[in-house]
């Protein structure tokens, strides 16, 4: 179907007001949940084909996350969508004031390839829960998952309520020419700017879920074995292709070698001595990203890993020792299984290195130094902070998820998704029996009275 026709159909469907009914929205979400349960195994198969994702990871970080999100919506939708009584202003006495959550209308979602299932569906769930229609364009770089998403959405929604459009950049550009009521984008900061520019032509509000270089500070006050174990999990899940993965480690010089030793030990424990044979290790999404990452690797001292196999799109979990933070991998977001370990001597030096980059999506800090933790929490802006772990902020869908500055605008997950896709409309219902003369013209002689009255209320 032509995009324009699909768009018109969505607009016409939204104008029937069917999506305003909470029962309608819940039915739609239940249908999606049922389809997902039927297609669960297909989800794992598609993710295996696109990224060689281990089923364990696909369950934990994709399928389970989506199912949980729908369940949370079903559980709380009545309460979230209920008009909220707001204290009235005495100046309007008598009045009853409300906030009514109204859907924006027709929403467009453009999603990436790294968690191609949940990063496509989670925003869709929020938009449907809030009463919008949805057009989703998944990433062309994860084609098996994209095809399955189309099948799942078609089986769960009438096409005029939610539909999937397949294609790459050109398709996205054509969709962006149309006037949407909300655009939700997940992907790189570079494309995020293109999305924001296109949205501005129609004054369409957007949420931009972008990336950045997320630091991981290790000051040596936490047990290094546990520290390394958690960093290895957060960094190498999905072969490092995680937007909130620790991008680089900043370790106090005194503990640099000891941390490297522990990281190597944990990598061997997790993926064995030949991670290419490991059933727990995914692959790089395509040859372009493979080339980019292998080039960056050449530039630093490889302390562990470094093996590659282009045919298999395999890059071993790799530790780069880069004490001066000068390598290519310390310029842009890595988004792959390379972990530069950078050393610092003083807190100031660590902060200067982190401060060189745009505001990241995440900030990790392994430390027992409460003063430094609190001081960085207040002074260092980022999408979200985790103390003594990595990536786990994602698991709590009661927390907002999103970036700030170049790592994004807006947030979602759970109630925050509902809020993102709702316009909170204030409604003031005035009573008819009290109508103080003081507000009306002619004003002369009433001014003193008005001042007294306002200072009194
Ligand atoms: P990408 O920006 O290349 O692609 C994402 C989507 O944008 C795809 O659907 C793609 O078809 C579309 N697209 C590509 N070119 C376009 C164009 N010119 N106009 C309009 N749309 C276009 O991003 P990616 O490589 O898929 O993802 C990597 C980046 O995304 C990393 O920076 C990562 O940190 C970030 N990311 C962020 C999150 C988050 O939740 N904040 C999640 C995943 C990835």
Coordinates of C-alpha atoms and ligand atoms in Angstrom, one line a residue:
X1 CA 0.0 0.0 0.0
X2 CA 1.2 3.5 -0.8
X3 CA 2.4 5.3 2.4
X4 CA 0.1 8.2 1.7
X5 CA -2.9 5.9 1.6
X6 CA -1.8 4.1 4.8
X7 CA -1.3 7.5 6.5
X8 CA -4.8 8.7 5.3
X9 CA -6.3 5.5 6.6
X10 CA -4.7 5.9 10.0
X11 CA -5.9 9.5 10.2
X12 CA -9.4 8.4 9.3
X13 CA -9.4 5.6 11.8
X14 CA -8.1 7.9 14.6
X15 CA -10.9 10.3 13.8
X16 CA -13.5 7.6 14.5
X17 CA -12.4 8.0 18.2
X18 CA -12.3 4.2 18.7
X19 CA -8.8 4.4 20.2
X20 CA -10.1 6.7 22.9
X21 CA -11.8 3.7 24.7
X22 CA -9.6 2.2 27.3
X23 CA -11.3 -1.2 26.7
X24 CA -10.4 -1.0 23.0
X25 CA -6.7 -0.3 23.8
X26 CA -6.6 -3.1 26.3
X27 CA -8.1 -5.5 23.8
X28 CA -5.5 -4.5 21.3
X29 CA -2.7 -5.1 23.8
X30 CA -4.1 -8.5 24.7
X31 CA -4.2 -9.5 21.1
X32 CA -0.6 -8.5 20.7
X33 CA 0.3 -10.5 23.8
X34 CA -1.5 -13.5 22.5
X35 CA 0.3 -13.3 19.1
X36 CA 3.6 -12.9 20.9
X37 CA 3.0 -16.0 22.9
X38 CA 2.2 -17.9 19.7
X39 CA 5.3 -16.6 17.9
X40 CA 7.8 -16.8 20.8
X41 CA 10.0 -19.4 19.2
X42 CA 10.0 -17.5 15.9
X43 CA 11.3 -14.5 17.8
X44 CA 14.3 -16.4 18.9
X45 CA 14.8 -17.9 15.4
X46 CA 14.7 -14.5 13.8
X47 CA 17.2 -13.0 16.3
X48 CA 19.5 -15.9 15.8
X49 CA 19.5 -15.4 12.1
X50 CA 20.0 -11.6 12.3
X51 CA 22.6 -11.4 15.1
X52 CA 23.3 -15.0 16.1
X53 CA 21.7 -13.9 19.4
X54 CA 21.8 -16.7 22.0
X55 CA 18.2 -17.6 22.9
X56 CA 19.0 -16.9 26.6
X57 CA 19.8 -13.2 25.7
X58 CA 16.8 -13.0 23.3
X59 CA 14.5 -14.1 26.0
X60 CA 15.9 -11.9 28.7
X61 CA 16.6 -8.7 26.8
X62 CA 14.0 -8.9 24.0
X63 CA 10.9 -11.2 24.5
X64 CA 10.6 -10.9 28.3
X65 CA 11.0 -7.1 28.2
X66 CA 8.2 -6.8 25.7
X67 CA 5.8 -9.2 27.4
X68 CA 6.5 -7.4 30.8
X69 CA 5.8 -4.0 29.2
X70 CA 2.4 -5.2 27.9
X71 CA 1.5 -6.7 31.3
X72 CA 2.5 -3.5 33.1
X73 CA 0.3 -1.5 30.7
X74 CA -2.7 -3.8 31.1
X75 CA -2.3 -3.6 34.9
X76 CA -2.1 0.2 35.2
X77 CA -3.8 1.6 32.1
X78 CA -7.1 2.4 33.8
X79 CA -5.4 4.3 36.5
X80 CA -3.0 6.2 34.2
X81 CA -5.7 7.1 31.7
X82 CA -8.2 8.3 34.3
X83 CA -8.6 12.1 34.3
X84 CA -6.6 13.5 37.3
X85 CA -8.3 16.0 39.6
X86 CA -6.0 19.0 40.1
X87 CA -6.5 21.6 42.9
X88 CA -8.4 24.5 41.5
X89 CA -7.3 28.1 41.8
X90 CA -9.3 30.1 44.4
X91 CA -9.4 32.8 41.7
X92 CA -11.6 30.6 39.6
X93 CA -13.9 29.6 42.5
X94 CA -16.0 27.6 42.0
X95 CA -14.3 25.3 39.5
X96 CA -13.3 21.7 39.1
X97 CA -9.9 21.2 37.3
X98 CA -8.7 18.1 35.6
X99 CA -5.9 16.8 33.5
X100 CA -7.1 14.6 30.6
X101 CA -4.6 12.4 28.9
X102 CA -5.4 12.5 25.2
X103 CA -3.6 10.6 22.5
X104 CA -1.6 12.6 20.0
X105 CA -3.1 10.7 17.0
X106 CA -1.0 9.1 14.3
X107 CA 2.5 8.1 15.4
X108 CA 5.5 7.0 13.4
X109 CA 8.2 4.7 14.9
X110 CA 11.6 4.2 13.4
X111 CA 13.7 1.5 15.1
X112 CA 17.2 0.1 15.0
X113 CA 18.8 -3.3 14.5
X114 CA 20.6 -4.0 17.7
X115 CA 17.6 -5.1 19.9
X116 CA 15.4 -5.2 16.8
X117 CA 12.5 -6.8 18.5
X118 CA 12.0 -5.0 21.8
X119 CA 13.3 -1.6 20.6
X120 CA 10.6 -1.8 17.9
X121 CA 7.7 -3.0 20.0
X122 CA 8.2 -1.2 23.3
X123 CA 7.4 2.2 21.9
X124 CA 4.6 0.7 19.9
X125 CA 3.0 -0.7 23.1
X126 CA 3.2 2.8 24.8
X127 CA 1.6 4.5 21.8
X128 CA -1.2 1.9 21.6
X129 CA -1.8 2.1 25.3
X130 CA -2.1 5.9 25.1
X131 CA -4.7 5.6 22.3
X132 CA -2.6 6.4 19.2
X133 CA -2.3 4.7 15.8
X134 CA 1.1 3.3 14.8
X135 CA 3.2 3.0 11.7
X136 CA 6.4 1.2 12.5
X137 CA 9.5 1.1 10.3
X138 CA 11.9 -1.5 11.7
X139 CA 15.6 -1.6 10.7
X140 CA 16.4 -3.2 7.4
X141 CA 19.6 -4.4 8.9
X142 CA 17.8 -7.1 10.9
X143 CA 15.6 -8.4 8.1
X144 CA 14.3 -11.6 9.7
X145 CA 13.1 -9.8 12.8
X146 CA 11.6 -7.0 10.6
X147 CA 9.6 -9.6 8.7
X148 CA 8.4 -11.3 11.9
X149 CA 7.4 -7.9 13.3
X150 CA 5.3 -7.3 10.3
X151 CA 3.6 -10.7 10.7
X152 CA 3.0 -10.1 14.4
X153 CA 1.6 -6.6 14.0
X154 CA -0.7 -7.7 11.1
X155 CA -2.0 -10.6 13.2
X156 CA -2.7 -8.3 16.2
X157 CA -4.1 -5.1 14.8
X158 CA -6.3 -3.9 11.9
X159 CA -4.0 -2.3 9.4
X160 CA -5.5 1.2 10.0
X161 CA -4.7 0.9 13.7
X162 CA -1.1 -0.4 13.5
X163 CA 1.0 -1.4 10.5
X164 CA 4.6 -2.2 9.7
X165 CA 6.4 -0.6 6.7
X166 CA 9.6 -2.3 5.5
X167 CA 12.5 -0.5 4.0
X168 CA 15.7 1.5 4.7
X169 CA 16.7 5.1 4.8
X170 CA 14.8 6.1 1.6
X171 CA 11.6 4.6 3.0
X172 CA 12.1 6.4 6.3
X173 CA 12.7 9.6 4.4
X174 CA 9.4 9.2 2.5
X175 CA 7.5 8.5 5.7
X176 CA 9.1 11.5 7.3
X177 CA 7.6 13.8 4.5
X178 CA 4.1 13.0 5.8
X179 CA 2.6 14.9 8.7
X180 CA 2.6 12.7 11.9
X181 CA 1.3 13.7 15.3
X182 CA 4.3 12.1 17.0
X183 CA 7.6 10.5 15.9
X184 CA 9.5 8.1 18.0
X185 CA 13.0 7.4 16.8
X186 CA 15.7 5.1 18.1
X187 CA 19.2 5.0 16.5
X188 CA 22.3 7.1 16.0
X189 CA 22.7 10.8 16.9
X190 CA 23.5 11.6 13.3
X191 CA 20.2 10.3 12.0
X192 CA 18.5 11.7 15.0
X193 CA 19.3 15.2 13.7
X194 CA 17.7 14.3 10.3
X195 CA 14.6 13.0 12.1
X196 CA 14.3 16.2 14.2
X197 CA 14.8 18.4 11.1
X198 CA 12.1 16.5 9.2
X199 CA 9.7 16.6 12.2
X200 CA 10.2 20.4 12.6
X201 CA 8.7 20.9 9.1
X202 CA 5.4 19.9 10.6
X203 CA 6.0 20.9 14.2
X204 CA 5.7 17.3 15.1
X205 CA 6.9 16.4 18.6
X206 CA 9.5 13.7 18.8
X207 CA 11.3 11.4 21.2
X208 CA 14.8 10.6 20.2
X209 CA 16.5 7.6 21.7
X210 CA 20.2 8.0 20.6
X211 CA 23.6 6.9 21.7
X212 CA 26.9 8.2 23.0
X213 CA 30.1 7.2 24.8
X214 CA 29.0 5.8 28.2
X215 CA 31.9 5.8 30.7
X216 CA 32.5 3.2 33.4
X217 CA 34.6 4.5 36.3
X218 CA 36.4 2.0 38.5
X219 CA 38.2 3.7 41.4
X220 CA 39.4 0.5 43.1
X221 CA 37.2 0.7 46.2
X222 CA 35.0 -2.2 45.1
X223 CA 35.9 -5.9 44.8
X224 CA 37.6 -6.1 41.4
X225 CA 36.4 -9.7 40.7
X226 CA 32.7 -8.7 41.0
X227 CA 33.4 -5.4 39.3
X228 CA 34.9 -7.2 36.3
X229 CA 32.1 -9.8 36.2
X230 CA 29.5 -7.1 36.0
X231 CA 31.3 -5.0 33.4
X232 CA 31.9 -8.1 31.2
X233 CA 28.2 -8.9 31.2
X234 CA 27.1 -5.4 30.5
X235 CA 29.7 -4.8 27.8
X236 CA 29.6 -8.1 25.9
X237 CA 25.9 -8.9 25.9
X238 CA 24.7 -8.8 22.3
X239 CA 28.4 -8.6 21.2
X240 CA 28.7 -5.1 22.6
X241 CA 26.0 -3.7 20.4
X242 CA 24.0 -2.2 23.2
X243 CA 23.3 1.5 23.3
X244 CA 23.8 1.6 27.1
X245 CA 26.9 -0.7 27.1
X246 CA 29.9 0.6 29.0
X247 CA 31.8 2.2 26.2
X248 CA 35.1 2.6 28.0
X249 CA 36.5 1.9 31.4
X250 CA 38.3 4.6 33.3
X251 CA 40.3 2.9 36.1
X252 CA 42.5 4.4 38.7
X253 CA 46.1 3.9 37.5
X254 CA 46.9 1.8 40.7
X255 CA 44.3 -0.8 39.8
X256 CA 44.6 -0.8 36.0
X257 CA 46.6 -4.0 35.7
X258 CA 44.6 -5.8 38.4
X259 CA 41.3 -4.9 36.7
X260 CA 42.6 -6.1 33.3
X261 CA 43.6 -9.4 34.9
X262 CA 40.1 -9.8 36.3
X263 CA 38.4 -8.8 33.1
X264 CA 40.3 -11.4 31.2
X265 CA 39.5 -14.0 33.9
X266 CA 35.8 -13.2 33.6
X267 CA 35.8 -13.2 29.8
X268 CA 37.3 -16.7 29.9
X269 CA 34.7 -17.8 32.4
X270 CA 31.8 -16.4 30.3
X271 CA 32.8 -17.3 26.8
X272 CA 35.7 -19.8 27.2
X273 CA 39.1 -19.6 25.5
X274 CA 37.6 -19.5 22.0
X275 CA 34.5 -17.3 22.1
X276 CA 33.8 -18.1 18.5
X277 CA 32.7 -21.6 19.7
X278 CA 30.6 -20.2 22.6
X279 CA 26.9 -20.5 22.4
X280 CA 26.6 -17.4 24.6
X281 CA 28.2 -14.9 22.2
X282 CA 26.5 -13.1 19.4
X283 CA 27.9 -11.6 16.1
X284 CA 28.4 -8.2 14.5
X285 CA 25.3 -7.2 12.5
X286 CA 27.0 -6.7 9.1
X287 CA 30.2 -6.3 7.2
X288 CA 30.2 -2.5 7.4
X289 CA 30.2 -2.5 11.2
X290 CA 32.7 -5.4 11.1
X291 CA 35.1 -3.3 9.0
X292 CA 34.6 -0.2 11.2
X293 CA 35.4 -2.1 14.4
X294 CA 38.4 -4.1 13.1
X295 CA 39.9 -0.8 11.9
X296 CA 39.5 0.8 15.3
X297 CA 41.1 -2.2 16.9
X298 CA 44.4 -1.7 15.0
X299 CA 45.0 1.6 16.7
X300 CA 45.5 0.4 20.3
X301 CA 47.4 -2.1 22.4
X302 CA 45.2 -5.3 22.4
X303 CA 45.5 -6.9 25.8
X304 CA 43.0 -9.7 25.2
X305 CA 41.0 -11.0 22.2
X306 CA 41.5 -9.3 18.9
X307 CA 40.7 -12.4 16.8
X308 CA 38.3 -11.8 13.9
X309 CA 36.5 -13.9 11.2
X310 CA 34.9 -11.9 8.5
X311 CA 32.9 -14.7 7.0
X312 CA 31.3 -15.3 10.4
X313 CA 31.1 -11.6 11.3
X314 CA 32.9 -12.6 14.4
X315 CA 35.0 -10.2 16.6
X316 CA 36.3 -11.7 19.8
X317 CA 35.6 -9.8 23.1
X318 CA 38.6 -7.5 23.0
X319 CA 40.3 -5.4 25.7
X320 CA 42.2 -2.4 24.5
X321 CA 44.7 -0.9 26.9
X322 CA 44.8 2.8 26.1
X323 CA 46.2 4.7 29.1
X324 CA 46.2 8.0 27.4
X325 CA 42.7 7.7 25.8
X326 CA 44.3 8.5 22.4
X327 CA 43.1 5.6 20.2
X328 CA 40.5 5.7 17.5
X329 CA 38.2 3.7 19.8
X330 CA 38.2 6.7 22.2
X331 CA 36.8 9.1 19.6
X332 CA 33.3 7.9 18.8
X333 CA 30.8 5.5 20.3
X334 CA 32.1 1.9 19.8
X335 CA 28.9 -0.1 19.6
X336 CA 30.8 -3.4 19.4
X337 CA 32.9 -5.8 21.5
X338 CA 35.9 -3.5 22.0
X339 CA 36.5 -2.2 25.5
X340 CA 39.2 0.4 25.9
X341 CA 40.7 0.5 29.4
X342 CA 41.9 4.0 30.2
X343 CA 43.8 5.0 33.3
X344 CA 43.6 8.1 35.5
X345 CA 45.7 9.4 38.3
X346 CA 43.3 11.9 39.9
X347 CA 39.6 12.5 40.0
X348 CA 40.1 15.7 38.1
X349 CA 41.8 13.8 35.3
X350 CA 39.0 11.2 35.1
X351 CA 36.4 14.0 35.0
X352 CA 38.3 15.8 32.3
X353 CA 38.3 12.7 30.1
X354 CA 34.6 12.1 30.6
X355 CA 33.9 15.8 30.1
X356 CA 35.4 15.8 26.6
X357 CA 32.4 13.9 25.2
X358 CA 28.8 14.8 24.6
X359 CA 26.3 13.8 27.4
X360 CA 26.2 10.0 27.2
X361 CA 23.2 7.7 27.5
X362 CA 24.5 6.0 30.6
X363 CA 27.1 6.5 33.3
X364 CA 28.5 3.6 35.4
X365 CA 30.6 4.0 38.5
X366 CA 32.1 1.2 40.6
X367 CA 32.9 2.8 43.8
X368 CA 32.3 3.1 47.6
X369 CA 33.3 6.7 47.6
X370 CA 30.0 8.3 48.5
X371 CA 31.2 11.8 48.1
X372 CA 32.5 11.3 44.6
X373 CA 29.4 9.3 43.6
X374 CA 27.1 12.0 44.8
X375 CA 29.2 14.8 43.4
X376 CA 29.3 13.1 39.9
X377 CA 25.5 12.4 40.1
X378 CA 25.0 16.2 40.5
X379 CA 27.6 17.5 38.2
X380 CA 27.8 15.0 35.3
X381 CA 24.8 15.0 33.0
X382 CA 23.8 11.7 31.3
X383 CA 20.7 9.7 30.4
X384 CA 20.9 7.6 33.6
X385 CA 23.5 6.5 36.2
X386 CA 24.1 3.1 37.8
X387 CA 26.4 2.6 40.8
X388 CA 28.2 -0.7 41.0
X389 CA 26.6 -2.4 38.0
X390 CA 26.0 -1.9 34.3
X391 CA 23.0 -2.0 31.9
X392 CA 20.6 -3.0 34.7
X393 CA 18.7 0.3 34.7
X394 CA 16.9 -1.1 31.6
X395 CA 15.3 -3.9 33.6
X396 CA 13.3 -1.6 35.8
X397 CA 10.3 -0.5 33.7
X398 CA 9.2 1.9 36.5
X399 CA 12.2 4.1 35.6
X400 CA 12.2 6.4 32.6
X401 CA 14.6 5.3 29.9
X402 CA 16.2 8.0 27.6
X403 CA 19.1 10.3 26.9
X404 CA 19.9 13.9 27.3
X405 CA 21.6 16.3 24.9
X406 CA 23.2 14.3 22.1
X407 CA 22.1 11.0 23.6
X408 CA 18.5 11.8 23.2
X409 CA 15.4 13.7 24.1
X410 CA 12.4 12.4 26.0
X411 CA 12.0 9.0 27.7
X412 CA 9.8 5.9 27.8
X413 CA 9.1 2.6 29.4
X414 CA 6.0 1.9 31.5
X415 CA 4.2 4.9 32.7
X416 CA 6.7 7.2 31.0
X417 CA 5.7 5.6 27.7
X418 CA 2.1 6.3 28.4
X419 CA 3.0 9.9 29.3
X420 CA 5.2 10.3 26.2
X421 CA 2.4 9.4 23.9
X422 CA -0.3 11.5 25.7
X423 CA -1.0 15.1 25.6
X424 CA -2.0 16.1 29.1
X425 CA -4.9 18.5 28.5
X426 CA -5.9 20.8 31.3
X427 CA -9.7 21.1 31.6
X428 CA -11.3 23.8 33.9
X429 CA -15.0 23.4 34.6
X430 CA -16.3 26.6 36.0
X431 CA -19.4 26.9 38.2
X432 CA -22.0 29.5 37.3
X433 CA -23.1 30.9 40.6
X434 CA -20.1 33.0 41.7
X435 CA -19.0 35.8 39.4
X436 CA -17.0 38.5 41.2
X437 CA -17.5 41.9 39.5
X438 CA -13.9 42.8 40.0
X439 CA -12.4 41.1 37.0
X440 CA -14.6 42.8 34.4
X441 CA -14.1 46.2 32.7
X442 CA -14.4 49.0 33.3
X443 CA -11.3 48.7 35.4
X444 CA -10.9 52.1 37.0
X445 CA -11.7 52.1 40.8
X446 CA -11.4 48.3 40.9
X447 CA -7.5 48.2 40.9
X448 CA -7.0 48.7 44.6
X449 CA -9.7 46.2 45.3
X450 CA -8.1 43.7 42.9
X451 CA -4.6 44.1 44.6
X452 CA -6.1 43.5 48.0
X453 CA -8.1 40.5 46.8
X454 CA -5.1 38.9 45.1
X455 CA -2.8 39.4 48.2
X456 CA -5.5 37.8 50.3
X457 CA -5.9 34.7 48.0
Ligands
LIG1 P1 20.7 4.2 12.5 O1 20.4 5.6 12.9 O2 21.6 3.9 11.4 O3 19.3 3.4 12.1 C1 18.1 3.4 12.8 C2 16.9 3.5 12.0 O4 17.0 4.7 11.2 C3 16.7 2.4 11.0 O5 15.4 2.0 10.9 C4 17.2 3.0 9.7 O6 16.5 2.5 8.5 C5 16.8 4.5 9.9 N1 17.5 5.4 9.0 C6 18.8 5.2 8.5 N2 19.1 6.3 7.8 C7 18.1 7.1 7.8 C8 17.9 8.4 7.2 N3 18.8 9.0 6.5 N4 16.7 9.0 7.5 C9 15.8 8.4 8.2 N5 15.9 7.2 8.8 C10 17.1 6.6 8.6 O7 21.1 3.6 13.8 P2 21.7 2.1 14.0 O8 23.0 1.9 13.4 O9 20.6 1.2 13.7 O10 21.8 2.2 15.6 C11 23.1 2.6 16.2 C12 23.0 3.8 17.1 O11 21.7 3.8 17.7 C13 24.0 3.8 18.2 O12 24.5 5.1 18.3 C14 23.2 3.4 19.4 O13 23.8 3.9 20.6 C15 21.9 4.0 19.1 N6 20.8 3.3 19.9 C16 20.2 3.9 20.8 C17 19.2 3.2 21.6 C18 18.5 3.9 22.7 O14 17.6 3.3 23.2 N7 18.8 5.1 23.0 C19 19.0 1.9 21.3 C20 19.6 1.3 20.2 C21 20.6 2.0 19.5

